[in-house]
Amino acid sequence: MMLSRRKLGHQITAVSPAVLYLLLPDGNFSAAKIYGFKFQAYSSCMSVCGFTRSCLANPNEQALLSGKKNELALRMKSLSTMAGTILVQARDPAILSMEIENALGEHRLNDTWKLYEQHMQMDGFPRKSVVNQLLATFAESLDVQWLEKAFGLVEQAFHQGKQNLFEKETLIYLSFCLAKVGLAVPASTVLRKLVEMDQFPPVTAWSATLAHMCQTGAGAYLAAELILEIGYLFQDGRVDPRKKSNAPLIAMKPNTTAFNIALAGCLLFGTPRKAEQLLDMMPRVGVRLDSNLLIVMAHTYERNGRREELKKLQRYINEVHNLSDVQFRQFYHCLLTCHLKLGDLGSASNMVLDMLQKAKAARSSLAAASLVIDAVGNESKSSRVRGSWSTLSHGESGGLENNRSIGTPVVSYEGYLRDRNFVQLETEAKEVLDTLLAKLQTQVELLTTERGIIQPTDEILVKLVKAYLEAGKTKDLAEFLIKAEKEDSPVSNDDSMMVHVINSCILLGWLDHAHDLLDEMLLAGVRVASSVYSSLLKAYCQANRAGDAAALLRDVRRAGIQLDSSCYQALIQSKVLQEDTHGALHLFKEMKAAKISKAGDQEFEKLVKGCAEGGEAKLMAKLLQEIKEGQRMDSGVHDWNNVIHFFCRKRLMQDAEKALKKMRSLGHTPNAQTFHSMVTAYAAIGGNYIEVTELWGEMKSLASATSMKFDQELLDSVLYTFVRGGFFSRANEVVEMMERGNMFVDKYKYRTLFLKYHKTLYKGKAPKFQTEAQFRKREAALAFKKWADPVTKLFTRVEQRKLTANSASLE
């Protein structure tokens, strides 16, 4: 048995079957581990069984194997398997690499992966060209299974320090394909790895990855994080563009398209405060404004309640000459919504009335122009005019609806390599951006465009009425509705906005509001339909408010309005219940003298029925639904949030704390936006971790006592601060809360943050003597490190696959 490695390395030597037998019971030993060298391949004409029989001729060997004959047959199968393993491991890595290339060329991906795993067991990673070809082929397949395997290969190589195996272009292409199939986290990880390697991807290439990432909420959040991380390298002129060595880095700088994509993604998936961070970054990296960016900025300011910023933006909007009707409509929708959020009903009403006046003037001008055209009889010219109006009103939206699908086939790897300026990827990024902007446009519901003229919809009228009623401003509401009626020219008084509003108030039981509106209409000289008085009188009778009913009845008689039979019946019944027989008899005689039929005019009942069935009374139905389901806006919270946000941006934290204290004293409950401004400001200053901990305690108590909800942006900012300051027990609380709420957490960011500030923390063995507080602190830090570190999970997965493959082969 004392054989030298030199002899065994050159020829096959007869090995004692006893030795083989002693090795066989432990099936976990591989040939490489046992012998430490590679066997030469057996000739096909010599079987393993024959080799064994020739060795059993020795009597001493037979004595050793005495009593084991029954087990020998079973062991032979294991011996055969081991021999197969020896033969596999004896293959030349160069030949394996050639076989991998051939399998890739023939698109046999399963065989490719098996050969790659064999190569990894024998000699580690294949050569650079083979690895890049494998990644490109797997990426080009657009199959999630192969893309995940490709990403696992990249992760493993980076962990082992073999990042030089990868070409820059291959990783860019892999990132793009990962994003295309919805794997946003791996796609962003590959881009981040490229930046770490100083292999800077041009923005024309990585903006396409960004675009496909923004198809999901987690991807949109990661896209914003990527732009913030990359933009940080360029802010405040850190990179000198005059140096030729900086050219690759300059080519990576986020451009207008990249910002538009990330902003649209944040708005579509409900992270407007992250979008606002992107807006703060834009002037610091020198991004140029275009028409799309102006509109996306408007949406961001509206979502965060920044009306002053919107007013500043309005100057640019009015000066830009290439804005479409759809874009104008989106901007004024944002401004109008912001007025409502801040409770400025006067400004909102004036905007609506101004639009109605302009629409009325435009209709008059169009009617006059049509008369002149008809008089001249120039039919062709008329067609051109109508065509121009149609283009103004429908051309833009039709273009968005007919956008090419973003699910176009992936750019082939060969075509991608030939396109050195990444024109194809840039084009695809812009196509996806158009789709995102089209989706954003569908959220505009307060305004519409008719023949190029912006007009208010029923939705804005409903929201205004609701806000006026909640504020108790019935007089202002009546004035607004009367002016709006004059501009809108209703078909009849029975179908006017005022009638629908009064009937809605009656249905909701807001009888005083309804009566006040009726009085305002009478003072303004507006004649009201009898059905309105009838419905209000019956409502008073049902509510046993005889005094109010009597007062309204006097107004009815003075106005000379004829009531229907159902109203008289309700009044008579009310008198009977009050034991006023004389009054009931008087009403009966009055009804008989007026010759009112018993059927009467059931106009109110028709309106109620139509509202319930979603029929004719559309405005009334929308108003009832808005009031019942819509949440009451607290404009005071928005005002104080803007004050606190201003102080936080200026880093005047003492003033911000005073404003927050004043806000609480006035009875306004801080919300997620309030705390987000405070926490991000503390994080920007640095060192104020105790203050953030106190805010965290208040946030938890508010969440348990009120309806305040934590959102991803707020919890992410709190988590960042705790990790930066080393408050890991609190950080683990936030992580648990985010995972319980199914919120996305950017582990890569926190892993990087941990390594940057706490790399050497608790690396050695635990001290023998430590207090309970020190023990808990250490355990919390190690728990967070384990949560953020994916390497353990990656190699657990790899080893599990190896064990599964080994057990399958042994079976």
Coordinates of N, CA and C in Angstrom, one line a residue, residues 296-484:
V296 N -43.5 65.7 -14.5 CA -43.2 64.7 -13.4 C -42.9 65.4 -12.1
M297 N -42.2 66.6 -12.2 CA -41.9 67.4 -11.0 C -43.2 67.9 -10.4
A298 N -44.1 68.3 -11.3 CA -45.4 68.8 -10.8 C -46.2 67.7 -10.0
H299 N -46.2 66.5 -10.5 CA -46.8 65.4 -9.8 C -46.2 65.2 -8.5
T300 N -44.8 65.2 -8.4 CA -44.1 65.0 -7.2 C -44.5 66.1 -6.1
Y301 N -44.5 67.3 -6.6 CA -44.8 68.4 -5.6 C -46.2 68.3 -5.1
E302 N -47.1 67.9 -6.0 CA -48.5 67.7 -5.6 C -48.7 66.6 -4.6
R303 N -48.0 65.5 -4.8 CA -48.2 64.4 -3.9 C -47.7 64.7 -2.5
N304 N -46.7 65.6 -2.4 CA -46.1 66.0 -1.1 C -46.7 67.3 -0.6
G305 N -47.6 67.9 -1.3 CA -48.3 69.1 -0.8 C -47.4 70.3 -0.9
R306 N -46.5 70.4 -1.9 CA -45.6 71.6 -2.0 C -46.2 72.6 -3.0
R307 N -47.2 73.4 -2.5 CA -47.9 74.3 -3.4 C -47.0 75.5 -3.8
E308 N -46.1 75.9 -3.0 CA -45.2 77.0 -3.3 C -44.3 76.6 -4.5
E309 N -43.8 75.4 -4.4 CA -43.0 74.9 -5.5 C -43.7 74.8 -6.8
L310 N -45.0 74.4 -6.7 CA -45.8 74.3 -7.9 C -46.0 75.7 -8.5
K311 N -46.2 76.7 -7.7 CA -46.4 78.1 -8.2 C -45.1 78.6 -8.9
K312 N -43.9 78.2 -8.3 CA -42.7 78.5 -9.0 C -42.6 77.8 -10.3
L313 N -43.0 76.6 -10.3 CA -42.9 75.8 -11.6 C -43.9 76.3 -12.6
Q314 N -45.0 76.9 -12.2 CA -46.0 77.4 -13.2 C -45.4 78.4 -14.1
R315 N -44.4 79.2 -13.7 CA -43.7 80.2 -14.5 C -43.0 79.5 -15.7
Y316 N -42.4 78.4 -15.4 CA -41.7 77.6 -16.5 C -42.7 77.0 -17.4
I317 N -43.8 76.5 -16.8 CA -44.8 75.8 -17.6 C -45.4 76.8 -18.7
N318 N -45.6 78.0 -18.2 CA -46.2 79.0 -19.1 C -45.2 79.5 -20.2
E319 N -43.9 79.3 -19.9 CA -42.9 79.8 -20.9 C -42.6 78.7 -21.9
V320 N -42.8 77.4 -21.5 CA -42.4 76.3 -22.4 C -43.5 76.3 -23.6
H321 N -43.0 76.2 -24.8 CA -43.9 76.3 -26.0 C -44.2 74.9 -26.5
N322 N -43.5 73.9 -26.1 CA -43.7 72.6 -26.7 C -44.5 71.6 -25.8
L323 N -45.2 72.2 -24.8 CA -46.1 71.3 -24.0 C -47.4 71.0 -24.8
S324 N -47.8 69.7 -24.6 CA -49.0 69.3 -25.2 C -50.2 69.6 -24.3
D325 N -51.4 69.4 -24.9 CA -52.6 69.7 -24.1 C -52.7 68.7 -22.9
V326 N -52.3 67.5 -23.1 CA -52.3 66.5 -22.0 C -51.3 66.9 -20.9
Q327 N -50.2 67.5 -21.2 CA -49.2 67.9 -20.2 C -49.8 69.1 -19.4
F328 N -50.4 70.1 -20.2 CA -51.0 71.2 -19.5 C -52.1 70.7 -18.5
R329 N -52.9 69.8 -19.0 CA -53.9 69.3 -18.1 C -53.4 68.6 -16.8
Q330 N -52.3 67.9 -17.0 CA -51.7 67.2 -15.8 C -51.1 68.3 -14.8
F331 N -50.5 69.3 -15.3 CA -50.0 70.3 -14.4 C -51.1 71.0 -13.6
Y332 N -52.2 71.4 -14.3 CA -53.2 72.2 -13.6 C -54.0 71.2 -12.7
H333 N -54.1 69.9 -13.1 CA -54.6 69.0 -12.2 C -53.9 68.9 -10.9
C334 N -52.5 68.9 -11.0 CA -51.7 68.9 -9.8 C -51.9 70.2 -8.9
L335 N -52.0 71.3 -9.6 CA -52.1 72.6 -8.9 C -53.5 72.6 -8.2
L336 N -54.5 72.2 -8.9 CA -55.9 72.1 -8.3 C -56.0 71.2 -7.1
T337 N -55.3 70.0 -7.2 CA -55.3 69.1 -6.1 C -54.6 69.6 -4.9
C338 N -53.5 70.3 -5.2 CA -52.8 70.9 -4.0 C -53.6 72.0 -3.3
H339 N -54.4 72.8 -4.1 CA -55.3 73.7 -3.4 C -56.2 73.0 -2.5
L340 N -56.8 71.9 -2.9 CA -57.7 71.2 -2.1 C -57.1 70.6 -0.9
K341 N -55.8 70.0 -1.0 CA -55.1 69.4 0.1 C -54.9 70.5 1.2
L342 N -54.6 71.7 0.8 CA -54.3 72.7 1.8 C -55.5 73.5 2.2
G343 N -56.7 73.1 1.7 CA -57.9 73.7 2.2 C -58.2 75.1 1.6
D344 N -57.5 75.4 0.5 CA -57.7 76.7 -0.1 C -58.8 76.6 -1.1
L345 N -60.1 76.6 -0.6 CA -61.2 76.4 -1.5 C -61.4 77.6 -2.4
G346 N -61.1 78.7 -2.0 CA -61.2 79.9 -2.8 C -60.4 79.8 -4.1
S347 N -59.1 79.5 -4.0 CA -58.3 79.4 -5.1 C -58.7 78.2 -6.0
A348 N -59.2 77.1 -5.4 CA -59.6 76.0 -6.3 C -60.9 76.4 -7.0
S349 N -61.8 77.1 -6.4 CA -63.1 77.5 -7.0 C -62.8 78.5 -8.2
N350 N -61.9 79.4 -7.9 CA -61.6 80.4 -9.0 C -60.9 79.7 -10.2
M351 N -60.1 78.7 -9.9 CA -59.5 78.0 -11.1 C -60.6 77.3 -11.9
V352 N -61.6 76.6 -11.2 CA -62.6 75.9 -11.9 C -63.5 76.9 -12.7
L353 N -63.9 78.0 -12.1 CA -64.7 79.0 -12.7 C -64.0 79.6 -13.9
D354 N -62.7 79.9 -13.8 CA -61.9 80.4 -14.9 C -61.9 79.4 -16.1
M355 N -61.7 78.1 -15.8 CA -61.8 77.1 -16.9 C -63.2 77.1 -17.5
L356 N -64.2 77.2 -16.7 CA -65.6 77.2 -17.3 C -65.8 78.4 -18.2
Q357 N -65.3 79.5 -17.8 CA -65.4 80.8 -18.6 C -64.7 80.6 -19.9
K358 N -63.5 80.1 -19.9 CA -62.7 79.9 -21.1 C -63.3 78.9 -22.0
A359 N -63.9 77.9 -21.4 CA -64.5 76.8 -22.2 C -65.7 77.4 -22.9
K360 N -66.5 78.2 -22.2 CA -67.7 78.8 -22.8 C -67.3 79.8 -23.9
A361 N -66.3 80.6 -23.7 CA -65.8 81.5 -24.8 C -65.3 80.7 -26.0
A362 N -64.6 79.6 -25.7 CA -64.1 78.8 -26.8 C -65.2 78.2 -27.6
R363 N -66.3 77.7 -26.9 CA -67.4 77.2 -27.6 C -68.1 78.2 -28.5
S364 N -68.2 79.4 -27.9 CA -68.8 80.5 -28.7 C -68.0 80.8 -30.0
S365 N -66.7 80.9 -29.8 CA -65.8 81.2 -30.9 C -65.9 80.1 -32.0
L366 N -65.9 78.9 -31.5 CA -66.0 77.7 -32.4 C -67.3 77.7 -33.2
A367 N -68.4 78.1 -32.5 CA -69.7 78.1 -33.1 C -69.8 79.2 -34.2
A368 N -69.2 80.4 -33.8 CA -69.1 81.5 -34.8 C -68.3 81.1 -36.0
A369 N -67.2 80.5 -35.8 CA -66.3 80.0 -36.9 C -67.0 79.0 -37.8
S370 N -67.7 78.1 -37.1 CA -68.5 77.1 -37.9 C -69.5 77.7 -38.8
L371 N -70.2 78.8 -38.3 CA -71.2 79.5 -39.1 C -70.6 80.1 -40.3
V372 N -69.4 80.8 -40.1 CA -68.8 81.5 -41.2 C -68.4 80.4 -42.2
I373 N -67.8 79.3 -41.8 CA -67.4 78.3 -42.7 C -68.5 77.7 -43.5
D374 N -69.6 77.5 -42.8 CA -70.8 77.0 -43.5 C -71.4 77.9 -44.5
A375 N -71.3 79.2 -44.1 CA -71.8 80.3 -45.1 C -70.9 80.3 -46.3
V376 N -69.7 80.2 -46.2 CA -68.8 80.2 -47.3 C -69.0 78.9 -48.2
G377 N -69.3 77.8 -47.4 CA -69.5 76.6 -48.1 C -68.2 75.8 -48.5
N378 N -67.2 76.1 -47.8 CA -65.9 75.5 -48.1 C -65.8 74.2 -47.2
E379 N -66.2 73.1 -47.8 CA -66.3 71.9 -47.0 C -65.0 71.3 -46.7
S380 N -64.0 71.5 -47.6 CA -62.7 71.0 -47.3 C -62.0 71.7 -46.2
K381 N -62.2 73.0 -46.2 CA -61.6 73.8 -45.1 C -62.2 73.4 -43.7
S382 N -63.5 73.2 -43.8 CA -64.2 72.8 -42.5 C -63.6 71.5 -42.0
S383 N -63.3 70.6 -42.9 CA -62.8 69.3 -42.5 C -61.4 69.5 -41.9
R384 N -60.6 70.5 -42.5 CA -59.3 70.7 -41.9 C -59.4 71.3 -40.5
V385 N -60.4 72.2 -40.3 CA -60.5 72.8 -38.9 C -60.9 71.8 -37.9
R386 N -61.9 70.9 -38.3 CA -62.3 69.9 -37.4 C -61.2 68.9 -37.1
G387 N -60.4 68.6 -38.1 CA -59.2 67.8 -37.9 C -58.2 68.4 -36.9
S388 N -58.0 69.7 -37.0 CA -57.1 70.3 -36.1 C -57.6 70.2 -34.6
W389 N -58.9 70.5 -34.5 CA -59.5 70.4 -33.1 C -59.3 68.9 -32.6
S390 N -59.6 68.0 -33.5 CA -59.5 66.6 -33.1 C -58.1 66.2 -32.7
T391 N -57.1 66.8 -33.4 CA -55.7 66.5 -33.0 C -55.4 67.1 -31.7
L392 N -55.9 68.3 -31.4 CA -55.6 68.9 -30.1 C -56.2 68.1 -28.9
S393 N -57.4 67.6 -29.2 CA -58.1 66.9 -28.1 C -57.7 65.5 -27.9
H394 N -57.5 64.8 -29.0 CA -57.3 63.3 -28.9 C -56.0 62.8 -29.4
G395 N -55.2 63.6 -30.1 CA -54.0 63.1 -30.7 C -53.0 62.7 -29.7
E396 N -52.8 63.4 -28.6 CA -51.8 63.0 -27.7 C -52.1 61.7 -27.0
S397 N -53.4 61.6 -26.5 CA -53.7 60.4 -25.7 C -53.7 59.2 -26.6
G398 N -54.1 59.4 -27.9 CA -54.1 58.3 -28.8 C -52.7 57.8 -29.1
G399 N -51.8 58.7 -29.1 CA -50.4 58.3 -29.3 C -49.9 57.4 -28.1
L400 N -50.3 57.8 -26.9 CA -49.9 57.1 -25.7 C -50.5 55.7 -25.7
E401 N -51.8 55.7 -26.1 CA -52.5 54.4 -26.1 C -51.9 53.4 -27.1
N402 N -51.4 53.9 -28.2 CA -50.9 53.1 -29.2 C -49.4 52.8 -29.2
N403 N -48.8 53.1 -28.0 CA -47.4 52.9 -27.8 C -47.0 51.5 -28.1
R404 N -45.8 51.3 -28.6 CA -45.3 49.9 -28.9 C -45.1 49.2 -27.5
S405 N -45.4 47.9 -27.5 CA -45.3 47.2 -26.3 C -43.9 47.1 -25.8
I406 N -43.8 47.2 -24.5 CA -42.4 47.1 -23.9 C -41.9 45.7 -23.8
G407 N -42.8 44.7 -24.2 CA -42.4 43.3 -24.2 C -41.7 42.9 -25.5
T408 N -41.0 43.8 -26.1 CA -40.3 43.5 -27.4 C -39.2 42.5 -27.1
P409 N -38.8 41.7 -28.1 CA -37.8 40.7 -27.9 C -36.5 41.3 -27.5
V410 N -35.7 40.6 -26.7 CA -34.5 41.2 -26.1 C -33.5 41.4 -27.3
V411 N -32.7 42.4 -27.1 CA -31.6 42.6 -28.1 C -30.6 41.5 -28.0
S412 N -30.3 40.9 -29.1 CA -29.3 39.8 -29.1 C -28.0 40.3 -28.6
Y413 N -27.2 39.3 -28.1 CA -25.9 39.7 -27.5 C -25.0 40.2 -28.6
E414 N -25.0 39.6 -29.8 CA -24.2 40.0 -30.9 C -24.6 41.4 -31.4
G415 N -25.9 41.6 -31.5 CA -26.3 43.0 -31.9 C -26.0 44.0 -30.8
Y416 N -26.1 43.6 -29.6 CA -25.7 44.5 -28.5 C -24.2 44.9 -28.5
L417 N -23.4 43.9 -28.8 CA -21.9 44.2 -28.9 C -21.6 45.1 -30.1
R418 N -22.4 44.9 -31.2 CA -22.1 45.8 -32.4 C -22.6 47.2 -32.1
D419 N -23.6 47.4 -31.3 CA -24.1 48.7 -31.0 C -23.3 49.4 -29.9
R420 N -22.1 49.9 -30.2 CA -21.2 50.4 -29.3 C -21.7 51.7 -28.5
N421 N -22.6 52.4 -29.1 CA -23.2 53.6 -28.4 C -24.5 53.3 -27.7
F422 N -24.9 52.0 -27.6 CA -26.1 51.5 -26.9 C -27.3 52.3 -27.4
V423 N -27.4 52.5 -28.7 CA -28.6 53.2 -29.2 C -29.9 52.4 -29.0
Q424 N -29.8 51.0 -29.2 CA -31.0 50.2 -29.1 C -31.5 50.2 -27.6
L425 N -30.6 50.1 -26.7 CA -31.0 50.2 -25.3 C -31.6 51.5 -24.9
E426 N -31.0 52.6 -25.4 CA -31.5 53.9 -25.1 C -32.9 54.1 -25.7
T427 N -33.1 53.5 -26.9 CA -34.5 53.6 -27.5 C -35.5 52.9 -26.7
E428 N -35.1 51.7 -26.2 CA -36.0 50.9 -25.4 C -36.3 51.6 -24.1
A429 N -35.3 52.2 -23.5 CA -35.6 53.0 -22.3 C -36.6 54.1 -22.5
K430 N -36.5 54.8 -23.6 CA -37.4 55.9 -23.9 C -38.8 55.3 -24.2
E431 N -38.9 54.1 -24.8 CA -40.2 53.5 -25.0 C -40.9 53.2 -23.7
V432 N -40.1 52.6 -22.8 CA -40.7 52.2 -21.5 C -41.1 53.5 -20.7
L433 N -40.3 54.6 -20.8 CA -40.6 55.8 -20.2 C -42.0 56.4 -20.7
D434 N -42.2 56.3 -22.0 CA -43.5 56.7 -22.5 C -44.6 55.9 -21.9
T435 N -44.4 54.6 -21.7 CA -45.5 53.8 -21.1 C -45.7 54.2 -19.7
L436 N -44.6 54.5 -18.9 CA -44.8 54.9 -17.5 C -45.5 56.3 -17.5
L437 N -45.2 57.2 -18.3 CA -45.8 58.5 -18.3 C -47.3 58.4 -18.7
A438 N -47.6 57.4 -19.6 CA -49.0 57.2 -20.0 C -49.8 56.7 -18.8
K439 N -49.2 55.8 -18.0 CA -49.9 55.3 -16.8 C -50.1 56.4 -15.8
L440 N -49.1 57.3 -15.7 CA -49.2 58.4 -14.8 C -50.3 59.4 -15.2
Q441 N -50.5 59.5 -16.5 CA -51.5 60.4 -17.1 C -52.9 59.9 -16.7
T442 N -53.1 58.6 -16.7 CA -54.4 58.0 -16.4 C -54.9 58.4 -15.0
Q443 N -54.0 58.8 -14.1 CA -54.4 59.2 -12.7 C -54.9 60.6 -12.6
V444 N -54.9 61.3 -13.7 CA -55.5 62.6 -13.8 C -57.0 62.5 -14.0
E445 N -57.8 62.8 -13.0 CA -59.2 62.7 -13.1 C -60.0 63.9 -12.8
L446 N -59.4 65.0 -12.4 CA -60.1 66.2 -12.1 C -60.4 67.1 -13.3
L447 N -59.6 66.9 -14.3 CA -59.7 67.8 -15.5 C -59.8 66.9 -16.7
T448 N -60.3 67.5 -17.8 CA -60.3 66.8 -19.1 C -60.1 67.8 -20.2
T449 N -59.9 67.4 -21.4 CA -59.6 68.3 -22.5 C -60.6 68.0 -23.6
E450 N -61.3 69.0 -24.0 CA -62.3 68.9 -25.1 C -62.0 70.0 -26.1
R451 N -61.6 69.5 -27.3 CA -61.2 70.4 -28.4 C -60.1 71.4 -28.0
G452 N -59.1 70.8 -27.2 CA -58.0 71.6 -26.9 C -58.2 72.5 -25.7
I453 N -59.4 72.5 -25.1 CA -59.7 73.4 -24.0 C -59.8 72.5 -22.7
I454 N -59.1 73.0 -21.6 CA -59.2 72.2 -20.4 C -60.5 72.6 -19.7
Q455 N -61.2 71.5 -19.2 CA -62.4 71.7 -18.5 C -62.5 70.8 -17.3
P456 N -63.2 71.3 -16.2 CA -63.3 70.5 -15.0 C -64.3 69.3 -15.2
T457 N -64.0 68.2 -14.5 CA -64.9 67.1 -14.6 C -65.8 67.1 -13.3
D458 N -66.7 66.1 -13.3 CA -67.6 65.9 -12.2 C -66.8 65.7 -10.9
E459 N -65.7 65.0 -11.0 CA -64.9 64.6 -9.8 C -64.4 65.9 -9.0
I460 N -64.0 66.9 -9.7 CA -63.5 68.1 -9.0 C -64.7 68.8 -8.4
L461 N -65.8 68.9 -9.1 CA -67.0 69.5 -8.5 C -67.4 68.8 -7.3
V462 N -67.4 67.5 -7.3 CA -67.8 66.7 -6.1 C -66.8 67.0 -4.9
K463 N -65.5 67.0 -5.2 CA -64.5 67.2 -4.2 C -64.7 68.6 -3.6
L464 N -65.0 69.6 -4.4 CA -65.2 71.0 -3.9 C -66.4 71.1 -3.1
V465 N -67.5 70.5 -3.5 CA -68.7 70.5 -2.7 C -68.5 69.8 -1.4
K466 N -67.9 68.7 -1.4 CA -67.6 68.0 -0.1 C -66.8 68.9 0.8
A467 N -65.7 69.5 0.3 CA -64.9 70.3 1.1 C -65.6 71.5 1.7
Y468 N -66.5 72.2 0.9 CA -67.3 73.3 1.4 C -68.2 72.8 2.5
L469 N -68.9 71.7 2.3 CA -69.8 71.2 3.3 C -69.2 70.9 4.6
E470 N -68.0 70.2 4.5 CA -67.3 69.8 5.7 C -66.8 71.0 6.4
A471 N -66.4 72.1 5.7 CA -66.0 73.3 6.4 C -67.1 74.2 6.8
G472 N -68.4 73.8 6.5 CA -69.6 74.6 6.9 C -69.7 75.9 6.2
K473 N -69.1 76.0 5.0 CA -69.2 77.2 4.2 C -70.3 77.1 3.1
T474 N -71.5 77.0 3.6 CA -72.6 76.9 2.6 C -72.9 78.1 1.8
K475 N -72.6 79.3 2.3 CA -72.8 80.5 1.5 C -71.8 80.5 0.4
D476 N -70.5 80.3 0.7 CA -69.5 80.3 -0.4 C -69.8 79.2 -1.4
L477 N -70.3 78.0 -0.9 CA -70.7 76.9 -1.8 C -71.8 77.4 -2.8
A478 N -72.8 78.0 -2.2 CA -73.9 78.5 -3.0 C -73.5 79.5 -4.1
E479 N -72.6 80.4 -3.7 CA -72.1 81.4 -4.7 C -71.3 80.7 -5.8
F480 N -70.5 79.7 -5.4 CA -69.7 79.0 -6.4 C -70.6 78.2 -7.4
L481 N -71.6 77.5 -6.8 CA -72.5 76.7 -7.7 C -73.3 77.6 -8.6
I482 N -73.8 78.7 -8.1 CA -74.6 79.6 -8.9 C -73.8 80.2 -10.1
K483 N -72.5 80.6 -9.8 CA -71.6 81.1 -10.9 C -71.3 80.0 -11.9
A484 N -71.1 78.8 -11.3 CA -70.7 77.6 -12.2 C -71.9 77.3 -13.1

